[in-house]
XYZ file of C-alpha atoms in Angstrom:
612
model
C 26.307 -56.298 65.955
C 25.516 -59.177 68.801
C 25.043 -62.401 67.002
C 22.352 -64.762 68.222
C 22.592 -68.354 69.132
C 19.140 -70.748 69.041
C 19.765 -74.061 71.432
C 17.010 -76.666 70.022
C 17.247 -79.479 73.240
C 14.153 -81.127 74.908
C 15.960 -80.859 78.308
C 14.826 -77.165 79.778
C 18.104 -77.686 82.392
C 20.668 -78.241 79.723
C 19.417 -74.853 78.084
C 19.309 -73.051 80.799
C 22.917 -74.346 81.761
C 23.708 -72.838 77.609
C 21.945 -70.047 77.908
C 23.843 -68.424 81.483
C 27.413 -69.417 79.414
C 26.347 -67.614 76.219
C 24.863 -64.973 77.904
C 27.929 -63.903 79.725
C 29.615 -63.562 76.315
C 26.342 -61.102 75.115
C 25.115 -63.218 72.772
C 21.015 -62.928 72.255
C 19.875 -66.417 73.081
C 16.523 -68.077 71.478
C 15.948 -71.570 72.417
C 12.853 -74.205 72.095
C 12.456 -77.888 73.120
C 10.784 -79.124 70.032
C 12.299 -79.758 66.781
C 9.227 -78.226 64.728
C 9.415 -75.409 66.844
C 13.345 -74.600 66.491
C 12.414 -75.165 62.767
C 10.166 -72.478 62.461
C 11.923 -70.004 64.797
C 15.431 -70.508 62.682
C 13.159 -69.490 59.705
C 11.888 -66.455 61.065
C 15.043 -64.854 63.171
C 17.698 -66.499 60.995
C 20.394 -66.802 64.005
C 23.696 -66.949 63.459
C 24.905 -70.585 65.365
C 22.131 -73.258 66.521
C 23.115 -75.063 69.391
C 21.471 -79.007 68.041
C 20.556 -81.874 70.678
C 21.123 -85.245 68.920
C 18.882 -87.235 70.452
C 15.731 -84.740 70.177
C 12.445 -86.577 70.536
C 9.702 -87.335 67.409
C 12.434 -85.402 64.757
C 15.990 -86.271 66.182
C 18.957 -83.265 65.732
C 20.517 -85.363 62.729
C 16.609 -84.984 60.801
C 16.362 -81.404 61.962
C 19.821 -80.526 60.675
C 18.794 -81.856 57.245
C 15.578 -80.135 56.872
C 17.383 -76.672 58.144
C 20.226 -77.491 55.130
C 17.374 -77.917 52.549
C 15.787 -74.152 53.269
C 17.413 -71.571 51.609
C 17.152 -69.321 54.451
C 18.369 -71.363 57.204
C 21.558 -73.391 54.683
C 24.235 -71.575 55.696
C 23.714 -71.023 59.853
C 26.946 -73.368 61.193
C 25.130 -76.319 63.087
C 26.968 -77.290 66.603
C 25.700 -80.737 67.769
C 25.418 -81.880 71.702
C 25.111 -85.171 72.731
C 25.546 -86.593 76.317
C 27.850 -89.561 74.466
C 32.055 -89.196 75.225
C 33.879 -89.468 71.782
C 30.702 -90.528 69.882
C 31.825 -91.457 66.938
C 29.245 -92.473 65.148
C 27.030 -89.454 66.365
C 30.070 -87.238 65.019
C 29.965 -88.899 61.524
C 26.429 -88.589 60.911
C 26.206 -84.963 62.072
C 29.276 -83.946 59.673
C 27.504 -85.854 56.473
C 24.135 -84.029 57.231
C 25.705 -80.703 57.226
C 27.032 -79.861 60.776
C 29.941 -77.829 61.449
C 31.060 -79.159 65.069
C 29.721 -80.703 67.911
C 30.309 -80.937 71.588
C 29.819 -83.618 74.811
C 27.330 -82.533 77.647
C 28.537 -81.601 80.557
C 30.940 -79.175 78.715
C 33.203 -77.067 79.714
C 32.142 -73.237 79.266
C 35.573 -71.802 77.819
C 35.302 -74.818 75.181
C 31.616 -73.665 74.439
C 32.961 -70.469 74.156
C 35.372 -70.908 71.695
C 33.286 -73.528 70.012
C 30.194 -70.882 69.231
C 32.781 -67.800 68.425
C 34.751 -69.640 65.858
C 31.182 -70.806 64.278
C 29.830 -66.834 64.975
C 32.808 -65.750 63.025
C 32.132 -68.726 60.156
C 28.572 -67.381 60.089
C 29.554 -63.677 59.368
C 32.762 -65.196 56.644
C 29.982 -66.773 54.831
C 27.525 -63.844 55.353
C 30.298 -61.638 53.320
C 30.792 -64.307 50.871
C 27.241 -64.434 50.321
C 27.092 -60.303 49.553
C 30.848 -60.599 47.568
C 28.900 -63.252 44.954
C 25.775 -61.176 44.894
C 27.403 -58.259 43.697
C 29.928 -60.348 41.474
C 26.308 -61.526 39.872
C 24.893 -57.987 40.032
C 27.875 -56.512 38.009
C 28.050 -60.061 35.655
C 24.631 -58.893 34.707
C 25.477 -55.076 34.039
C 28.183 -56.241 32.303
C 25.912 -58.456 29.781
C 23.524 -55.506 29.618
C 26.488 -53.074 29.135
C 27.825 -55.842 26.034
C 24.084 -56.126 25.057
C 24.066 -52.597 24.667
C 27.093 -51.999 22.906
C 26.386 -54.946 20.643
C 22.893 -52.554 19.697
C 24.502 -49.510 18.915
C 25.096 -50.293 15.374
C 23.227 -47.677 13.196
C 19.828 -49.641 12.738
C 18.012 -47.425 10.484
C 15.016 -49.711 12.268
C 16.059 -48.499 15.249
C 15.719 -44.449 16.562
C 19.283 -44.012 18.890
C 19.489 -41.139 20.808
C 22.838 -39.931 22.709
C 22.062 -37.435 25.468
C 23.332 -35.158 28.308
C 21.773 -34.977 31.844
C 19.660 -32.458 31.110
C 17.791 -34.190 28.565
C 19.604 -32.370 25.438
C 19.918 -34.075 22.481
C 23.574 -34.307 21.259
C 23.907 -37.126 18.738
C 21.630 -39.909 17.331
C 21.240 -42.107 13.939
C 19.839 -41.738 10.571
C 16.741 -44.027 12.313
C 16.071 -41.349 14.130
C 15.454 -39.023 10.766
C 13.455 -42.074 9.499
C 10.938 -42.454 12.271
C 10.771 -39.235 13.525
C 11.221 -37.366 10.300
C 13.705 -34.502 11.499
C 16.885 -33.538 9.761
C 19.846 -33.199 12.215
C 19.964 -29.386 12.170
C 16.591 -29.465 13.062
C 16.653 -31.938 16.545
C 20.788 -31.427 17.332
C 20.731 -29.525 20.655
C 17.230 -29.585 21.407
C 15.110 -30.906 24.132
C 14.236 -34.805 24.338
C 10.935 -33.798 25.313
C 10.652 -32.753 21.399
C 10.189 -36.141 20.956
C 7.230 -36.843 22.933
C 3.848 -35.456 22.762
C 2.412 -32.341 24.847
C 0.486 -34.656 27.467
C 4.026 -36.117 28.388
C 5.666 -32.442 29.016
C 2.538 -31.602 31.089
C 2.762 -34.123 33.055
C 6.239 -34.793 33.267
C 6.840 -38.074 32.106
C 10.072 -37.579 30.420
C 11.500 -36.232 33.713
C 10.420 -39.354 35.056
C 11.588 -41.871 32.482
C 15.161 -39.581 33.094
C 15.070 -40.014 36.996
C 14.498 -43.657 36.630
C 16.994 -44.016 34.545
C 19.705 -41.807 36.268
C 18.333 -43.906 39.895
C 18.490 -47.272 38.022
C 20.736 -47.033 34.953
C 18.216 -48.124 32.702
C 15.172 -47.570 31.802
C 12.964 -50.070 29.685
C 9.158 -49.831 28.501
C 6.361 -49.131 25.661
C 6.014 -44.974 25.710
C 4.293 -42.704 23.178
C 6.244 -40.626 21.049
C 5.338 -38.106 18.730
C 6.546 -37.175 15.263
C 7.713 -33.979 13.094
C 3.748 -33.923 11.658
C 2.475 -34.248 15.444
C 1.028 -37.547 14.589
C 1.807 -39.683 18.042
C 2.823 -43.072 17.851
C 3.759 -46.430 20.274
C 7.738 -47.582 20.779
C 9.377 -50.017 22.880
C 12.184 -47.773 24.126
C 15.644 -48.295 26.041
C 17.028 -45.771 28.011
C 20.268 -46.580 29.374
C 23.028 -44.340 32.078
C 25.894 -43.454 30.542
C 29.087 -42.990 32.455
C 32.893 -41.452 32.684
C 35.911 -43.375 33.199
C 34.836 -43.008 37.125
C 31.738 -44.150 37.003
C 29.836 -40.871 37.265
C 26.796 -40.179 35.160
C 27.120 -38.252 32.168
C 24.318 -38.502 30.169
C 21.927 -41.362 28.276
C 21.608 -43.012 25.136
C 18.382 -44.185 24.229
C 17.481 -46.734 21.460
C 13.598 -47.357 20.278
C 11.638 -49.226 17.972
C 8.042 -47.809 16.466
C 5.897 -51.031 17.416
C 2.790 -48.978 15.690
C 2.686 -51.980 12.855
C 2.685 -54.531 16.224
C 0.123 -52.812 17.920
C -1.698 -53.364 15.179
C -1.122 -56.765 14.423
C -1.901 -57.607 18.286
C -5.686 -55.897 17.984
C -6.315 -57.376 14.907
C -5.153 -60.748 15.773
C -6.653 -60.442 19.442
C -10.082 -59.503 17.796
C -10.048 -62.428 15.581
C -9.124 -64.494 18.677
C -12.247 -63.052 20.097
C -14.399 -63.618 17.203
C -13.098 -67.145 16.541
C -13.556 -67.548 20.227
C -16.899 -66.596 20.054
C -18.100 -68.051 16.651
C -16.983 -71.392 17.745
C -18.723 -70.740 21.456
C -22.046 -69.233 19.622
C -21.942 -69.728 15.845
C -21.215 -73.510 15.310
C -23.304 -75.452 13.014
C -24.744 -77.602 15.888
C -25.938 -74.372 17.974
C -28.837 -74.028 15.544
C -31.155 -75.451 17.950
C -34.127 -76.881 15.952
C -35.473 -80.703 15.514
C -39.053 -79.504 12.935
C -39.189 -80.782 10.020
C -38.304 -76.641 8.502
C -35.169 -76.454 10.344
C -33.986 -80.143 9.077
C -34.984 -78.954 5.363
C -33.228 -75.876 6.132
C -29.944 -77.617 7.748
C -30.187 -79.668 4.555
C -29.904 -76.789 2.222
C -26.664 -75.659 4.666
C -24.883 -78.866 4.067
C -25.709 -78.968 0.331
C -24.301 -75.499 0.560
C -21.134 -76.517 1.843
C -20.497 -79.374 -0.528
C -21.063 -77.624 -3.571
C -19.481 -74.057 -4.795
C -18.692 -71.627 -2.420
C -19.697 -68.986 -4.626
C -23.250 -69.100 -4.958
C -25.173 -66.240 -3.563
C -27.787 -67.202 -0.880
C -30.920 -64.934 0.224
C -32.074 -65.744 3.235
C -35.789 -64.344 4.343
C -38.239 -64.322 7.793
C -39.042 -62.668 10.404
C -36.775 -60.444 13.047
C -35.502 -63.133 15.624
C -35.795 -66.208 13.523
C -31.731 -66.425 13.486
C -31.444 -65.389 9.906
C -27.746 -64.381 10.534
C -27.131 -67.620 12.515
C -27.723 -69.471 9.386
C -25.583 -67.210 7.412
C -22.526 -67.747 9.809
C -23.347 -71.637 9.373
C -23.143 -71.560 5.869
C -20.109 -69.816 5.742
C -17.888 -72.235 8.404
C -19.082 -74.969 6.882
C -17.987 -74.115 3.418
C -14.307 -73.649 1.940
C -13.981 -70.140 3.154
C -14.175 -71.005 6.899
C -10.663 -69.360 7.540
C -11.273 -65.924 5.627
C -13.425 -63.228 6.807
C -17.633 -62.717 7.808
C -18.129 -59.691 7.280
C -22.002 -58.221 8.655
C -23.488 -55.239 7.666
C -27.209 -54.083 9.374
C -28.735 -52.254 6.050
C -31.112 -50.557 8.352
C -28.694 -49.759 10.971
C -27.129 -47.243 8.963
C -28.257 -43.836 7.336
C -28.611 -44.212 3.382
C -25.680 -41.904 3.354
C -23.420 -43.980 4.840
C -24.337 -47.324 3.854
C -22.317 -47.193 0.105
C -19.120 -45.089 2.350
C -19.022 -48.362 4.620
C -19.740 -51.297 1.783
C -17.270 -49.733 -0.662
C -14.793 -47.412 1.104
C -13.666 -44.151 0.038
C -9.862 -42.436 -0.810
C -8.209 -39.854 1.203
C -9.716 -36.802 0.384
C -13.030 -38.332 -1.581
C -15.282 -36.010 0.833
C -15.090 -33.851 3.336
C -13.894 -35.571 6.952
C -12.187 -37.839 4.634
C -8.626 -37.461 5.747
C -7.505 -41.032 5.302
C -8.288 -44.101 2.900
C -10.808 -46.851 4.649
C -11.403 -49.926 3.220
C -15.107 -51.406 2.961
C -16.637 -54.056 4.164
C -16.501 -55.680 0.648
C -12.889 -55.358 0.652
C -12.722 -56.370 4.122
C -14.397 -59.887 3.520
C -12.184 -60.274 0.221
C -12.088 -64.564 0.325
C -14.729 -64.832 2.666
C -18.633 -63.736 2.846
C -20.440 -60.579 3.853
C -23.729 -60.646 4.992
C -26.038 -58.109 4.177
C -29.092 -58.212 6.965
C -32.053 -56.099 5.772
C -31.043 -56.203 2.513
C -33.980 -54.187 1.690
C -33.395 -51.196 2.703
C -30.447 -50.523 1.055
C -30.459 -47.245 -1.031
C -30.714 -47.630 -4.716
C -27.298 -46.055 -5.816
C -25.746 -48.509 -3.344
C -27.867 -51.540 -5.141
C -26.461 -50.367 -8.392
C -22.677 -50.521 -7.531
C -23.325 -53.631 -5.274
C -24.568 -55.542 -8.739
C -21.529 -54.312 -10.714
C -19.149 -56.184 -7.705
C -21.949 -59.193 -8.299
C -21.206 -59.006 -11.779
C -18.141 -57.847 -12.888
C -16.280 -59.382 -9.349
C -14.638 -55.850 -9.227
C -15.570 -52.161 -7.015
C -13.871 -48.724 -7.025
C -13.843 -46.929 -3.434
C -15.541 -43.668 -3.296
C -13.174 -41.160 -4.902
C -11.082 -43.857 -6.707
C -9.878 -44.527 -9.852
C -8.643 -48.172 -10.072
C -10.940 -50.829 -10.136
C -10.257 -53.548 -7.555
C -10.740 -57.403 -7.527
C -13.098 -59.195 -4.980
C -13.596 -62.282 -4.409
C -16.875 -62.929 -2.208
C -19.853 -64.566 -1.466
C -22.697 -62.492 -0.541
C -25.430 -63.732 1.509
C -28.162 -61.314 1.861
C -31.592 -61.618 4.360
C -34.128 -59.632 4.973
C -37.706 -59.322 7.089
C -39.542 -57.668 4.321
C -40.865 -59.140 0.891
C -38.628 -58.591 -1.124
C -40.985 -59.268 -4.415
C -43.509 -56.624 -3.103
C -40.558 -54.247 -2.987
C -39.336 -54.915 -6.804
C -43.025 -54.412 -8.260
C -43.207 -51.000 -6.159
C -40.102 -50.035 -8.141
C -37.594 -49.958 -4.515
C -35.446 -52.698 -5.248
C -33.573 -53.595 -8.118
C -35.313 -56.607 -9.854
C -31.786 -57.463 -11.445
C -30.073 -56.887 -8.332
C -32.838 -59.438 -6.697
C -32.046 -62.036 -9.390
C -28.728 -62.072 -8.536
C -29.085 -62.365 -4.923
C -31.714 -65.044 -5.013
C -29.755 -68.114 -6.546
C -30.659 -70.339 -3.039
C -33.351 -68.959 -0.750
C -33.956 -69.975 2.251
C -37.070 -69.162 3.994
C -36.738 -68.749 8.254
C -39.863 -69.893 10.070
C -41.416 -67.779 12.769
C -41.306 -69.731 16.324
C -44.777 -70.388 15.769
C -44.653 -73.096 12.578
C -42.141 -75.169 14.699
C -44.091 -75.251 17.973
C -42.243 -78.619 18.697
C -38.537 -77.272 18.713
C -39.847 -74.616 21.529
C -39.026 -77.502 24.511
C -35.182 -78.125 22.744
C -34.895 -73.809 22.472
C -36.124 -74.121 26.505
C -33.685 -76.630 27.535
C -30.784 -75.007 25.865
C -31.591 -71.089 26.865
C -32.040 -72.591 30.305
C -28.200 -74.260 30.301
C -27.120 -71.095 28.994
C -28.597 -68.623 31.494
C -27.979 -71.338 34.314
C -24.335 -70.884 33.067
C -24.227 -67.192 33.118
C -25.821 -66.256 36.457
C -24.087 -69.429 38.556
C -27.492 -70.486 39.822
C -28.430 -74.293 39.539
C -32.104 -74.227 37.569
C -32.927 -77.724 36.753
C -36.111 -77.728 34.849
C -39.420 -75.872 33.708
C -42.774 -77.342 35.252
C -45.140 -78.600 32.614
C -47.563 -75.911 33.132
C -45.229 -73.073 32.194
C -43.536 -75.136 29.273
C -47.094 -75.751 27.650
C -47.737 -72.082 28.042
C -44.545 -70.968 26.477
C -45.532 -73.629 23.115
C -48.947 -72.402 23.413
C -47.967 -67.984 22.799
C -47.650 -66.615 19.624
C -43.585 -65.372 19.540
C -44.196 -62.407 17.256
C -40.561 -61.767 18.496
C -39.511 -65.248 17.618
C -36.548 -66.993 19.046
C -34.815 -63.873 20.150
C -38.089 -62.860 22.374
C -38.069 -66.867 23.491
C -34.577 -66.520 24.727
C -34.760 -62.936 26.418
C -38.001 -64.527 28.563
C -35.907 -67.773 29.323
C -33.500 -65.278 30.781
C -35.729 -62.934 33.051
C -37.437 -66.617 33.999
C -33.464 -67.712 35.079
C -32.770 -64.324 37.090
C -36.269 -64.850 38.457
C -36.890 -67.853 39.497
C -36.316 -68.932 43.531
C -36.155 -72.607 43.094
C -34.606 -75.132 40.658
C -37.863 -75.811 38.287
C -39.138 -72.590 36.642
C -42.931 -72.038 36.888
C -45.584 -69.919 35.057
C -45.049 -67.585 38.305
C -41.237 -66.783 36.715
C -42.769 -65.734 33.396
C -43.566 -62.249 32.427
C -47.498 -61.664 32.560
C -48.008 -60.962 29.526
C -47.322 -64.435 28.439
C -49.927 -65.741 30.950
C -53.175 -63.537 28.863
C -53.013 -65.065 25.451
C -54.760 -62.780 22.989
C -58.059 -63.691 22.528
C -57.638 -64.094 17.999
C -54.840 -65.136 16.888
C -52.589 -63.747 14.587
C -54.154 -64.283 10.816
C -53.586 -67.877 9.273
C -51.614 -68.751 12.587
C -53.557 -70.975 15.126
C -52.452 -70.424 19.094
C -54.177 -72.518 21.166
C -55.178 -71.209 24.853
C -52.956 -72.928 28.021
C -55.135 -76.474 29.053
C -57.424 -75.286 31.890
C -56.359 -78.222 34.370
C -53.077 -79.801 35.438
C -54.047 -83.112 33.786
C -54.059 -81.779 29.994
C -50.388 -80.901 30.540
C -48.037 -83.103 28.317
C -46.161 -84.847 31.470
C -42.517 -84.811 30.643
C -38.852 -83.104 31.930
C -36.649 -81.541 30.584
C -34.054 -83.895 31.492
C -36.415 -86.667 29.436
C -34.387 -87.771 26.126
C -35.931 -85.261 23.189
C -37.009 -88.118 21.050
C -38.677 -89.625 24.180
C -40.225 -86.477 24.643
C -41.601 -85.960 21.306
C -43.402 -89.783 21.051
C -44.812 -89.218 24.653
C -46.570 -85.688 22.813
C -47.680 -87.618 19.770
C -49.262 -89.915 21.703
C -50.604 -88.061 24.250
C -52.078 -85.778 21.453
C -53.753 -88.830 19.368
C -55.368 -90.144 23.126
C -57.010 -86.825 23.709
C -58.071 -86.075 19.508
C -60.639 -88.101 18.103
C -58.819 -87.597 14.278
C -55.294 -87.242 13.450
C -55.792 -83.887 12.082
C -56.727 -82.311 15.086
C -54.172 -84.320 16.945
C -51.641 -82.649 14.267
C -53.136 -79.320 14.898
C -52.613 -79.792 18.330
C -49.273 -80.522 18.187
C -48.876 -77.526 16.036
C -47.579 -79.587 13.107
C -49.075 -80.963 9.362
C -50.682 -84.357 9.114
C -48.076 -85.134 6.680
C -45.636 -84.978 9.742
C -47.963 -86.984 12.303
C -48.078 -89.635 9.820
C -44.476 -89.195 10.085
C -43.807 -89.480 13.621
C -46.144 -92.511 13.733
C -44.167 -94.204 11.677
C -40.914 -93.372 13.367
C -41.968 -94.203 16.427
C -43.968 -97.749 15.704
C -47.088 -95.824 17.575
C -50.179 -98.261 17.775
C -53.401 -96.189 16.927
């Protein structure tokens, strides 16, 4: 093969003078006057000698031989300095301790720079061969710590399903693992197919063939595969397939060694989906996500902290309306008590049929019903240590109430078809949207059962008793959304805030947040407007809601409350007290104004040193 030389010299004559001598000898010549340039050519076409001026301008040869000795692909091409200098000593020292092979004066004589570049040539292809002698040495160190590796492995793991096969994929010998995992005796699986092994959608599609051909191209084979046992019931392993070979090296067969990973496939979805819900409790569910600065949601954050500093056993009913975050309280009371690092179990009572609501609280044995082919645990069970949360607690069927009072009780349930009685330990926190003493005088909840549930109640405020934590919920949903969809929404204008405090929320916060979020997606500038929200927020119904009062949107710009939502919250809250007291002529209309009691005006006042 013709080797090729690369001259790096800023004089075009002395390379063309090269070039005609190295030509004649059928070399391929490359050449370039600029050291960056003969850098980045020696990368790409890898020559086999490069011809190196000394005195090279901006990078001189001795700096361009030390940045081609640092490369990996350019370290081992023999360097062959020129200078113009007779017996330059100096040059000649400095080009040897930067890595160059030779060197030679200019004018030269063109049998020397012959001989110079064929002895170099030939030092180029020496360490070319050396170079593919230690990669193979390395190559066949490594088979031979796989090979050891291996043979270390074949002691008879019961753990461990070894198979010893021919080319053909017949089985000839394997390990009592194999009887264990698999469940065959060795009269049974002697002789037969290794596609017995695997299930049917493997042998249609041929994936045993292939794990075989990639093992007889490669010598080993390595990956997770489904296998499939005497009952048919399919199952994950980490398998090995390795080439086995005769005294000449020819292939003979294969011996294969797996490992059922089932029990860490499982261990890697549960533990990934508590990541996730860890993940995501701590993202959603901490205790200072309850958005809320009325004077409810502080008594309400001060029954959760009294909660968490006393037993963690108590039962806790929460009630209010759909959207009022009745299951974001729940989650707060439970990571701020001592069973933080055990489960939370939910459970939507109304989600569910009646006839499966006491199959998913208490479980059932293998063959309690029909469908019932293995044991499942409950959602009691499941939250053993921790808390389950009942939502719509009122709608539970009444056959369910009366086994969920025994585990109230007695600390103890039996799964549907059982026998044994089993120990819980939980704390129930139950909530619901319906009254819950209406439903135990009309006889369709257990009055016991209610008793029991209702040691701490907590009582959820619709959106409209705590007008003033509507501009906090607006700030927050607006980060949130701004977040989600990447666009940069700064603020809401007055007008549309006032509106928003002004609607009744029959859908509380939930129906607050999904508007904040169509307003986000909707809006075509950085301050939301009443133009971003939905119409029907913009025709307030003409009564309100009974024992509620909802105030109509101001009918000018100037009865807007002027304040941002980048404005400090308690800022934002004197600036509405007092703007409500300048426009009132008592403080009880000011109060209802501000959609709060007088009791909490005087309050405010206070706080805030307001002068009347």
């Amino acid at each position: 093969m013709m080797a090729t030389i690369l001259i790096l010299d800023d004089n075009r004559y002395n390379i063309f003078a090269v070039e005609q001598v190295l030509k004649e000898e059928g070399y391929e010549v490359l050449s370039a006057e600029t050291g960056m340039a003969g850098l980045q050519i020696a990368v790409e076409k890898t020559p086999d000698v490069i011809l190196l001026d000394v005195h090279m301008p901006r990078l001189n040869g001795f700096e361009i031989c030390r940045k081609l000795k640092e490369q990996e692909l350019t370290r081992d091409i023999p360097v062959l300095f020129m200078t113009a200098i007779y017996k330059d000593t100096q040059s000649l020292v400095k080009g040897l301790e930067v890595g160059g092979e030779d060197y030679i004066t200019i004018p030269f004589e063109p049998q020397e720079l012959k001989a110079r570049v064929k002895v170099l040539v030939r030092l180029k292809h020496s360490i070319d061969q050396l170079n593919q002698k230690n990669e193979e040495l390395t190559r066949l160190n490594k088979e031979l710590i796989r090979a050891n590796n291996f043979m270390n492995s074949i002691m008879d793991w019961s753990n461990y399903a070894i198979c010893i096969g021919d080319l053909s994929g017949k089985i000839l010998n394997f390990n009592e693992g194999i009887q264990k995992i698999f469940g065959y005796s060795l009269s049974e699986i002697k002789g037969s197919p290794i596609e017995i092994l695997f299930p049917p959608s493997y042998r249609r599609t041929g994936k045993v063939e292939k794990i075989l051909e990639t093992t007889l191209a490669q010598g080993r084979y390595e990956g997770e595969v489904e296998n499939m046992r005497r009952d048919g019931a399919v199952f994950p392993v980490w398998t090995s397939v390795t080439l086995r070979r005769d005294e000449e090296g020819n292939p003979m067969g294969f011996v294969s060694i797996s490992r059922d990973i089932s029990r860490e496939k499982e261990m890697e979805s549960m533990i990934q989906r508590q990541h996730e819900e860890i993940q995501a409790l701590r993202n959603k569910y901490n205790f200072e996500e309850i958005i809320g600065n009325s004077e409810k949601m502080i008594e309400i954050l001060k029954i959760v902290e009294q909660l968490s500093n006393s037993t963690d056993n108590t039962s806790v009913l929460i009630l209010g309306e759909s959207g009022t975050g009745k299951e974001l309280i729940a989650r707060a009371i439970h990571h701020n008590s001592r069973r933080k690092q055990k489960p939370f179990v939910t459970l939507n009572c109304s989600a569910l049929p009646e006839s499966l609501i006491e199959s998913e609280l208490f479980g059932y044995e293998k063959g309690a019903f029909t469908g019932a082919s293995l044991r499942k645990i409950g959602l009691i069970e499941a939250a053993n240590g921790g808390t389950l949360f009942l939502d719509e607690i009122g709608d539970m069927s009444p056959m369910a109430q009366v086994k969920l009072l025994r585990v109230l009780q007695e600390g103890e349930l039996r799964r549907i078809g059982g026998n044994t009685s089993i120990n819980v330990d939980v704390r129930f926190i139950a909530a619901s949207n319906k009254d819950l003493d209406e439903l135990v005088k009309e006889g369709k909840f257990r009055e016991d059962l209610f008793y029991r549930l209702n040691v701490i109640k907590i009582e959820m405020p619709p959106l409209r008793e705590r007008r003033e934590d509507i501009p906090l919920l607006v700030d927050h949903f607006i980060k949130e959304f701004s977040k989600k969809t990447g666009k940069k929404i700064r603020e809401i204008s007055p007008e549309a805030l006032n509106l928003l405090i002004n609607y009744k929320w029959l859908g509380n916060v939930r129906q607050l947040r999904n508007v904040i979020e169509a307003a986000v997606v909707m809006a075509k500038k950085e301050v939301i407007t009443t133009c971003d929200l939905p119409v029907a927020l913009k025709s307030l119904p003409e009564l309100p809601e009974e024992g509620l009062p909802v105030e109509k949107p101001p009918a000018s710009h100037e009865d807007f409350i002027p304040f941002k939502l980048g404005t400090p919250l308690h800022k934002m809250e004197k600036l509405a007290v007092e703007e409500a007291l300048r426009k009132t002529p008592t403080k009880v209309e000011a109060a209802k104004l501000l959609g709060i009691t007088r009791h909490g005006l005087d309050r405010r006042i206070k706080k805030y040193g307001i002068q009347l």
